[in-house]
XYZ file of C-alpha atoms in Angstrom:
539
model
C -49.120 143.868 -115.427
C -48.986 140.105 -115.627
C -50.628 138.141 -118.436
C -52.733 135.077 -117.856
C -54.426 132.242 -119.669
C -57.578 130.631 -118.346
C -59.248 127.649 -119.993
C -62.818 127.281 -118.779
C -65.185 124.445 -119.566
C -68.844 124.362 -118.571
C -71.091 121.317 -118.376
C -74.308 123.306 -117.857
C -76.993 123.066 -120.490
C -76.990 126.155 -122.678
C -80.102 128.292 -122.246
C -81.794 129.984 -125.210
C -79.905 133.125 -126.199
C -81.786 136.044 -124.602
C -80.531 138.985 -126.700
C -82.805 138.716 -129.718
C -83.702 142.380 -130.257
C -81.961 145.724 -130.517
C -83.099 148.550 -128.260
C -85.235 151.118 -130.060
C -86.376 154.508 -128.849
C -90.109 155.145 -128.653
C -89.956 157.531 -131.598
C -87.344 158.158 -134.324
C -84.623 160.603 -133.341
C -84.795 163.975 -135.091
C -82.241 165.564 -137.368
C -80.265 167.752 -135.004
C -79.829 171.455 -135.845
C -76.695 172.174 -137.905
C -73.402 172.886 -136.192
C -69.660 172.552 -136.508
C -68.988 168.981 -135.438
C -71.610 167.575 -133.077
C -73.426 164.423 -134.298
C -71.400 164.278 -137.524
C -70.484 160.634 -136.993
C -66.726 161.020 -136.473
C -64.367 162.816 -134.103
C -60.698 163.585 -134.801
C -58.617 162.883 -131.695
C -55.496 164.410 -133.237
C -54.609 162.468 -136.343
C -56.736 159.499 -135.299
C -60.331 159.747 -136.469
C -62.820 157.581 -134.587
C -66.451 156.597 -135.089
C -68.955 154.619 -133.013
C -69.915 151.185 -134.303
C -73.367 150.143 -133.052
C -74.000 147.032 -135.194
C -72.479 143.687 -134.250
C -71.962 140.071 -135.205
C -72.547 137.585 -132.386
C -69.472 135.457 -131.656
C -70.313 133.666 -128.412
C -73.147 133.743 -125.853
C -73.017 132.525 -122.268
C -76.381 131.526 -120.828
C -75.371 132.119 -117.200
C -72.884 134.004 -115.057
C -72.811 137.729 -114.589
C -74.276 139.858 -111.816
C -77.808 138.415 -112.153
C -76.783 135.069 -113.685
C -78.270 136.176 -116.998
C -75.067 135.512 -118.881
C -73.391 137.780 -121.414
C -72.687 137.807 -125.125
C -69.503 138.746 -126.987
C -69.645 140.486 -130.361
C -67.445 141.628 -133.223
C -68.271 145.141 -134.473
C -69.646 144.757 -137.991
C -69.703 146.305 -140.507
C -66.805 148.675 -140.071
C -66.809 151.668 -142.448
C -64.300 151.723 -145.278
C -60.958 153.119 -144.178
C -61.600 152.396 -140.489
C -60.119 149.565 -138.433
C -61.378 147.548 -135.469
C -59.881 148.611 -132.121
C -61.695 146.104 -129.892
C -64.785 143.933 -129.464
C -67.965 144.348 -127.438
C -69.577 142.455 -124.548
C -73.011 142.997 -123.005
C -75.182 141.377 -120.359
C -78.066 139.332 -121.738
C -80.495 141.056 -119.359
C -81.344 143.901 -121.771
C -81.827 144.426 -125.506
C -78.667 145.052 -127.493
C -77.628 148.675 -127.024
C -73.950 149.477 -127.125
C -71.015 150.659 -129.175
C -67.286 150.385 -129.667
C -64.980 152.798 -131.422
C -63.272 152.094 -134.716
C -60.257 154.125 -135.837
C -58.922 155.679 -139.029
C -55.348 156.929 -139.428
C -55.620 160.397 -141.005
C -52.114 161.678 -140.239
C -49.867 158.632 -140.649
C -48.533 156.315 -137.983
C -51.363 156.508 -135.445
C -52.384 152.858 -135.946
C -50.372 149.666 -136.346
C -51.138 145.962 -136.574
C -50.079 143.761 -133.661
C -47.009 141.586 -134.079
C -48.637 138.636 -132.311
C -51.455 137.612 -129.919
C -51.546 136.100 -126.448
C -54.472 133.894 -125.475
C -56.226 135.360 -122.412
C -59.291 133.139 -122.047
C -60.807 130.064 -123.711
C -64.246 128.657 -122.939
C -65.625 125.243 -124.003
C -63.183 125.031 -126.906
C -65.579 127.366 -128.710
C -64.630 130.858 -127.590
C -61.254 132.594 -127.295
C -60.143 136.063 -126.192
C -56.811 137.310 -127.575
C -54.626 140.161 -126.332
C -52.795 141.893 -129.202
C -49.021 142.160 -128.783
C -48.267 145.706 -129.950
C -45.169 146.884 -131.804
C -42.884 149.281 -129.936
C -44.502 152.661 -129.372
C -48.093 151.344 -129.521
C -50.685 150.066 -127.026
C -53.646 147.714 -127.459
C -57.025 149.268 -126.544
C -59.180 146.149 -126.994
C -59.156 142.388 -127.502
C -59.814 140.235 -130.540
C -62.214 137.313 -130.124
C -62.647 134.120 -132.122
C -64.703 130.921 -132.117
C -61.682 128.762 -132.970
C -58.287 128.177 -131.393
C -56.441 129.662 -134.352
C -54.949 133.077 -133.718
C -56.759 135.930 -135.463
C -55.132 137.473 -138.537
C -52.695 140.243 -137.635
C -54.728 142.741 -139.642
C -57.973 141.979 -137.747
C -57.354 144.647 -135.091
C -55.160 147.727 -134.693
C -53.040 149.016 -131.834
C -52.800 152.770 -131.159
C -49.748 155.006 -130.895
C -48.823 155.592 -127.246
C -49.376 159.368 -127.268
C -53.010 158.791 -128.237
C -53.674 156.410 -125.334
C -54.439 156.844 -121.639
C -54.788 154.596 -118.585
C -58.035 152.670 -118.249
C -59.826 150.923 -115.386
C -62.720 148.531 -114.907
C -66.273 149.853 -114.742
C -69.360 147.599 -114.498
C -69.179 143.814 -114.025
C -70.388 141.916 -117.104
C -69.515 138.250 -116.730
C -67.199 135.821 -114.955
C -66.004 132.216 -114.813
C -65.806 129.778 -111.920
C -62.010 130.025 -112.181
C -61.933 133.631 -110.952
C -61.746 135.414 -114.292
C -64.079 138.403 -114.654
C -65.103 140.583 -117.573
C -65.886 144.256 -117.016
C -66.749 147.236 -119.136
C -63.873 149.728 -119.183
C -63.458 153.486 -118.839
C -60.638 156.027 -118.516
C -59.097 156.064 -115.052
C -59.067 159.877 -114.945
C -62.407 161.434 -115.876
C -63.839 164.923 -115.758
C -64.679 167.972 -117.821
C -60.974 168.664 -118.418
C -59.775 165.054 -118.749
C -58.834 163.884 -122.290
C -59.328 160.116 -121.730
C -61.711 158.522 -124.246
C -63.740 155.367 -123.599
C -63.287 152.749 -126.355
C -66.517 150.916 -125.449
C -64.835 147.536 -125.210
C -64.277 145.263 -122.202
C -61.459 144.329 -119.832
C -60.613 140.802 -118.665
C -59.314 140.515 -115.118
C -58.002 137.554 -113.139
C -58.217 137.154 -109.368
C -54.931 139.085 -109.010
C -56.506 142.165 -110.677
C -54.373 141.957 -113.772
C -55.675 144.255 -116.517
C -53.895 142.491 -119.392
C -52.205 145.732 -120.382
C -55.113 147.462 -122.124
C -55.312 151.230 -122.531
C -58.088 153.618 -123.454
C -57.788 156.409 -126.020
C -56.855 160.056 -125.486
C -58.167 163.135 -127.269
C -55.174 165.237 -128.315
C -57.573 167.730 -129.940
C -59.300 168.323 -126.613
C -58.734 172.093 -126.756
C -60.999 172.271 -129.823
C -64.201 171.653 -127.852
C -66.472 173.403 -130.341
C -65.481 170.738 -132.866
C -67.239 168.038 -130.854
C -69.728 169.626 -128.426
C -73.342 170.691 -129.182
C -74.013 174.354 -129.894
C -76.817 176.267 -128.205
C -79.498 175.251 -130.715
C -78.428 171.608 -130.470
C -78.495 171.698 -126.656
C -82.074 172.974 -126.760
C -83.035 170.223 -129.208
C -81.448 167.553 -126.985
C -83.280 168.854 -123.921
C -86.593 168.753 -125.774
C -85.941 165.258 -127.085
C -84.845 163.523 -123.870
C -85.599 165.704 -120.842
C -87.526 163.951 -118.071
C -90.858 164.283 -116.405
C -90.027 164.291 -112.698
C -92.817 162.898 -110.508
C -93.327 163.855 -106.858
C -94.797 161.613 -104.190
C -98.537 162.238 -103.571
C -97.715 163.164 -99.940
C -94.927 165.582 -100.842
C -95.181 168.943 -99.042
C -91.870 170.486 -100.097
C -91.847 171.131 -103.838
C -89.223 172.846 -105.994
C -89.152 176.459 -107.105
C -87.140 178.728 -109.339
C -84.359 180.716 -107.704
C -86.156 183.908 -108.812
C -89.315 182.914 -106.952
C -87.259 181.931 -103.919
C -85.348 185.211 -103.746
C -88.469 187.280 -104.469
C -90.308 185.815 -101.490
C -88.302 187.287 -98.666
C -85.145 185.156 -98.565
C -82.398 186.884 -96.563
C -78.599 187.018 -96.756
C -76.846 186.874 -93.391
C -73.270 187.928 -92.596
C -71.313 186.727 -89.586
C -71.003 189.461 -86.965
C -74.024 191.317 -88.323
C -76.725 188.709 -87.875
C -79.308 191.266 -86.732
C -79.242 193.053 -90.102
C -79.907 190.490 -92.820
C -80.220 191.780 -96.398
C -83.073 190.805 -98.763
C -81.719 188.973 -101.781
C -82.360 190.531 -105.192
C -84.507 188.375 -107.549
C -81.494 187.540 -109.759
C -79.136 187.063 -106.823
C -77.133 190.064 -108.037
C -76.284 191.213 -104.498
C -74.937 187.847 -103.356
C -71.170 187.777 -102.670
C -69.331 186.326 -105.646
C -66.513 183.787 -105.653
C -64.370 183.046 -102.644
C -65.005 179.849 -100.723
C -67.485 178.362 -98.312
C -65.867 180.053 -95.309
C -68.964 180.362 -93.123
C -69.113 184.168 -93.374
C -72.416 184.284 -95.325
C -75.540 182.143 -95.489
C -79.124 182.338 -96.689
C -82.260 181.848 -94.620
C -86.023 181.910 -95.074
C -88.173 184.970 -94.175
C -88.290 185.824 -90.471
C -92.089 185.842 -90.283
C -93.139 182.317 -89.336
C -96.166 182.216 -91.656
C -94.021 183.318 -94.587
C -91.311 180.802 -93.677
C -93.799 177.949 -93.828
C -95.201 179.179 -97.134
C -91.781 179.516 -98.810
C -90.720 176.088 -97.550
C -93.401 174.519 -99.728
C -91.923 175.921 -102.949
C -93.862 176.841 -106.080
C -94.172 174.116 -108.687
C -96.230 176.235 -111.082
C -93.461 178.788 -111.700
C -90.560 176.358 -111.239
C -87.751 176.114 -113.751
C -84.685 173.892 -113.749
C -81.101 174.857 -114.552
C -78.941 173.191 -117.196
C -75.163 172.768 -117.145
C -73.471 171.259 -120.216
C -69.933 169.890 -119.957
C -67.637 167.616 -121.995
C -67.002 164.107 -120.720
C -64.793 161.184 -121.751
C -62.484 163.358 -123.800
C -65.389 165.360 -125.278
C -66.768 162.292 -127.056
C -69.837 162.698 -124.825
C -71.800 165.659 -123.499
C -73.167 165.611 -119.964
C -76.370 167.662 -119.744
C -76.823 168.144 -116.007
C -80.328 169.073 -114.827
C -80.321 170.942 -111.519
C -83.519 171.303 -109.465
C -83.794 173.641 -106.457
C -86.035 172.973 -103.453
C -86.472 175.668 -100.754
C -86.684 173.002 -98.042
C -85.670 169.410 -97.423
C -88.213 167.716 -95.169
C -87.743 165.309 -92.242
C -86.759 161.677 -92.672
C -88.760 158.561 -91.871
C -87.145 155.427 -90.496
C -88.169 151.826 -91.035
C -87.661 149.999 -87.735
C -88.654 146.402 -88.243
C -92.289 146.469 -89.344
C -92.848 150.015 -88.068
C -92.382 153.310 -89.938
C -91.324 156.092 -87.556
C -91.112 159.836 -88.419
C -87.762 161.201 -87.206
C -88.874 164.659 -86.091
C -86.441 167.303 -87.291
C -83.803 164.774 -88.316
C -83.096 165.255 -92.010
C -84.472 168.795 -92.313
C -82.459 171.612 -93.876
C -83.139 174.846 -95.746
C -82.130 174.841 -99.388
C -81.810 171.598 -101.354
C -80.051 171.172 -104.713
C -80.659 167.902 -106.589
C -79.673 166.799 -110.077
C -79.894 164.250 -112.870
C -77.348 163.907 -115.673
C -78.034 162.881 -119.259
C -74.915 161.482 -120.977
C -75.221 161.953 -124.727
C -72.956 160.722 -127.516
C -71.280 163.508 -129.465
C -71.015 161.145 -132.433
C -74.763 160.929 -133.064
C -76.747 162.647 -130.264
C -77.979 159.360 -128.761
C -78.815 159.282 -125.043
C -76.394 156.732 -123.601
C -77.322 156.673 -119.896
C -78.724 158.824 -117.077
C -77.315 159.515 -113.611
C -79.817 159.790 -110.761
C -78.329 161.630 -107.754
C -79.262 160.146 -104.376
C -78.074 161.931 -101.235
C -74.259 161.704 -101.199
C -74.090 159.278 -104.144
C -76.202 158.114 -107.046
C -76.704 155.524 -109.787
C -76.021 155.375 -113.514
C -78.930 153.809 -115.420
C -78.484 152.662 -119.022
C -81.024 153.953 -121.516
C -82.400 150.431 -121.993
C -83.580 150.398 -118.347
C -85.291 153.791 -118.323
C -89.041 154.349 -118.222
C -90.237 156.658 -121.004
C -93.343 158.745 -121.420
C -95.663 157.004 -123.838
C -94.732 157.601 -127.466
C -91.807 159.894 -126.651
C -88.090 159.705 -125.908
C -88.527 161.694 -122.695
C -87.614 159.537 -119.716
C -89.312 159.523 -116.310
C -87.719 160.219 -112.936
C -89.045 160.062 -109.397
C -88.258 162.418 -106.513
C -88.244 160.808 -103.060
C -90.637 162.046 -100.391
C -89.149 164.996 -98.431
C -85.531 164.051 -99.256
C -85.784 164.629 -103.045
C -83.278 161.949 -104.075
C -83.945 160.876 -107.669
C -84.725 157.349 -108.881
C -85.641 155.737 -112.196
C -88.452 153.547 -110.824
C -91.182 154.076 -108.207
C -91.221 152.260 -104.873
C -89.225 152.300 -101.647
C -85.446 152.325 -101.373
C -83.926 151.863 -97.916
C -80.676 153.384 -96.724
C -79.514 150.757 -94.261
C -80.835 147.214 -93.948
C -84.181 145.513 -94.435
C -84.692 145.756 -90.671
C -83.450 149.264 -89.886
C -83.165 151.985 -92.508
C -84.139 155.425 -93.803
C -87.063 155.302 -96.242
C -86.889 156.856 -99.701
C -90.454 156.672 -101.019
C -91.286 157.464 -104.642
C -94.552 157.275 -106.586
C -96.471 158.954 -109.392
C -98.969 161.657 -108.568
C -100.668 164.638 -110.159
C -97.609 166.688 -109.151
C -94.794 166.551 -111.689
C -92.238 168.762 -113.392
C -91.729 168.650 -117.159
C -88.105 169.705 -117.468
C -88.318 170.594 -121.145
C -91.203 173.002 -120.528
C -89.346 175.340 -118.174
C -85.573 175.473 -118.022
C -82.659 177.822 -118.497
C -79.150 176.964 -119.657
C -77.094 178.428 -116.838
C -73.625 177.262 -117.890
C -71.687 175.726 -120.768
C -68.127 176.975 -120.396
C -67.229 176.385 -124.040
C -70.039 178.691 -125.316
C -69.170 182.376 -124.801
C -72.727 183.640 -125.308
C -74.073 181.823 -122.222
C -73.908 184.171 -119.231
C -73.930 182.514 -115.835
C -76.516 183.863 -113.347
C -75.019 185.702 -110.332
C -76.323 183.161 -107.822
C -74.289 180.406 -109.514
C -71.033 181.964 -108.311
C -72.266 182.412 -104.751
C -69.902 180.031 -102.928
C -71.543 180.025 -99.494
C -74.440 178.028 -98.120
C -78.078 178.252 -99.153
C -79.297 177.726 -95.594
C -78.160 178.126 -91.981
C -76.330 175.513 -89.982
C -78.282 174.271 -86.965
C -76.793 171.325 -85.097
C -79.460 169.088 -83.607
C -79.367 167.739 -80.093
C -79.571 164.297 -81.616
C -79.924 162.614 -78.235
C -82.974 164.736 -77.464
C -84.541 163.922 -80.835
C -83.955 160.211 -80.409
C -85.226 160.302 -76.833
C -88.442 161.843 -78.160
C -88.594 159.048 -80.693
C -88.092 156.352 -78.066
C -90.677 157.824 -75.695
C -93.318 158.351 -78.364
C -92.974 154.998 -80.113
C -91.659 152.578 -77.501
C -88.704 151.672 -79.700
C -86.042 149.578 -77.943
C -82.688 151.149 -77.081
C -80.875 148.548 -79.225
C -82.962 149.526 -82.240
C -82.174 153.211 -81.658
C -78.469 152.330 -81.596
C -78.840 150.425 -84.869
C -80.546 153.451 -86.372
C -77.682 155.716 -85.297
C -75.214 153.466 -87.096
C -76.918 153.787 -90.463
C -77.998 157.442 -90.356
C -75.981 159.470 -92.901
C -73.933 162.299 -91.406
C -75.987 165.020 -93.083
C -79.120 164.218 -91.045
C -77.489 165.090 -87.730
C -77.643 168.810 -88.452
C -79.657 171.294 -90.429
C -76.945 172.526 -92.753
C -77.737 174.371 -95.945
C -75.974 173.045 -99.049
C -73.630 174.920 -101.330
C -74.771 175.623 -104.886
C -74.181 173.467 -107.973
C -70.877 175.057 -108.995
C -69.316 174.210 -105.632
C -69.883 170.445 -106.031
C -66.998 168.143 -106.978
C -68.980 166.801 -109.914
C -69.386 170.267 -111.469
C -65.994 169.597 -113.097
C -65.639 165.894 -112.292
C -67.477 162.752 -113.275
C -70.460 161.503 -111.303
C -69.575 159.077 -108.523
């Protein structure tokens, strides 16, 4: 990768520095139940012990720039515990209270850390702020920058480089700040992520020029990754984390299709079909014990609602009162974090509504399908049990929301989520989100109502592969679809729409362009374990 130097001078008047408070949870965090290594403050990556530093000294604030022109602030981690060394500095947008961390390292085996032999200047701003790339000795990589408020190079002992075998490839994550000269600052993360990936996020930033040069930074790697029980929460700790953070999920006041437990669903006449023997469907046992196990989604089996039309309509509506959610716990970012994934099952996904100019138009059967799995993911630090961020799944994608931007139930650390009307995508704020444009799009409506699901009140831990005592339910290993596939005559549906609403042909064509592929057919989903993000990171 090429190195670069950018000198940037601004003539804009400096605004008052916006980050004047640290983020605080609504109530003090509890003492977590005892265990082997979770929330003990440090993690041994294989001779390199690391800890999270969450207190900082402000070095330089920018009053503008960044994604919302709120500016960003650069910090030194301080204080650093005795025996530990700085690995990199921290940068955060000014739009939220201070809430972040960087890792510091301690050599516990000899030779895992080394001082740089020199520095290269990467960026200077207003002759008052400088970013320096450490030049590592042979066999070592830098994993963060040093920053100063003067043009003098930092002392060589200010920061440490890490032995190559304890580093991995990193990439940019979220945009933090940029200059008019084409230099951008991003948060960083391991390039390869997933439940089995050893890459560890350092928590620092990456500076990139317009040629996408990464300035030769690496992330860390957990060489003790096979010792998961040394870092991950045990069963008692998982339950405590769920109680502390788990959301209240609100449903729209017009929602007709509510969630249910799988037991309720199977006990209310759901049938298993087999290709070639469609006239003899088999009732599913309440635990799913007679569902075919393993294999692949080969189209040979599928589930469907009861045959009786009255019963079909009743089961479609779910049963909120007896509903429970299903928890999957997996390591992430080299087991320095735990992802607690909350899965919610809905017997039926309702029809979509389009926004066509100033008119809202129901789309008939478009968007309907039997069986609907949705999820949210809580990412929790294994250093201290702090909720770092939450992923809200939305159709074929989703959004990571930092803890500072979550809505919490009054006086608690339990966050609030919203399920969209009929489609059940999850969001962190109420309102309307459009898939498409402001003129033509699919509506995702969310709002508070008297209908809600308190996750912590009714859940089961269905999987945590590193805990032998957790037995997966039989339905989790059912690899086929939870509903039949029915391809719509989309032209017929849209013709109905045009005739009933007087919508112009050009508007119909615009709608077709933005409709996601999944709305063109009623196709039951596969279960949670068949999703890419069961083992991988969220998109």
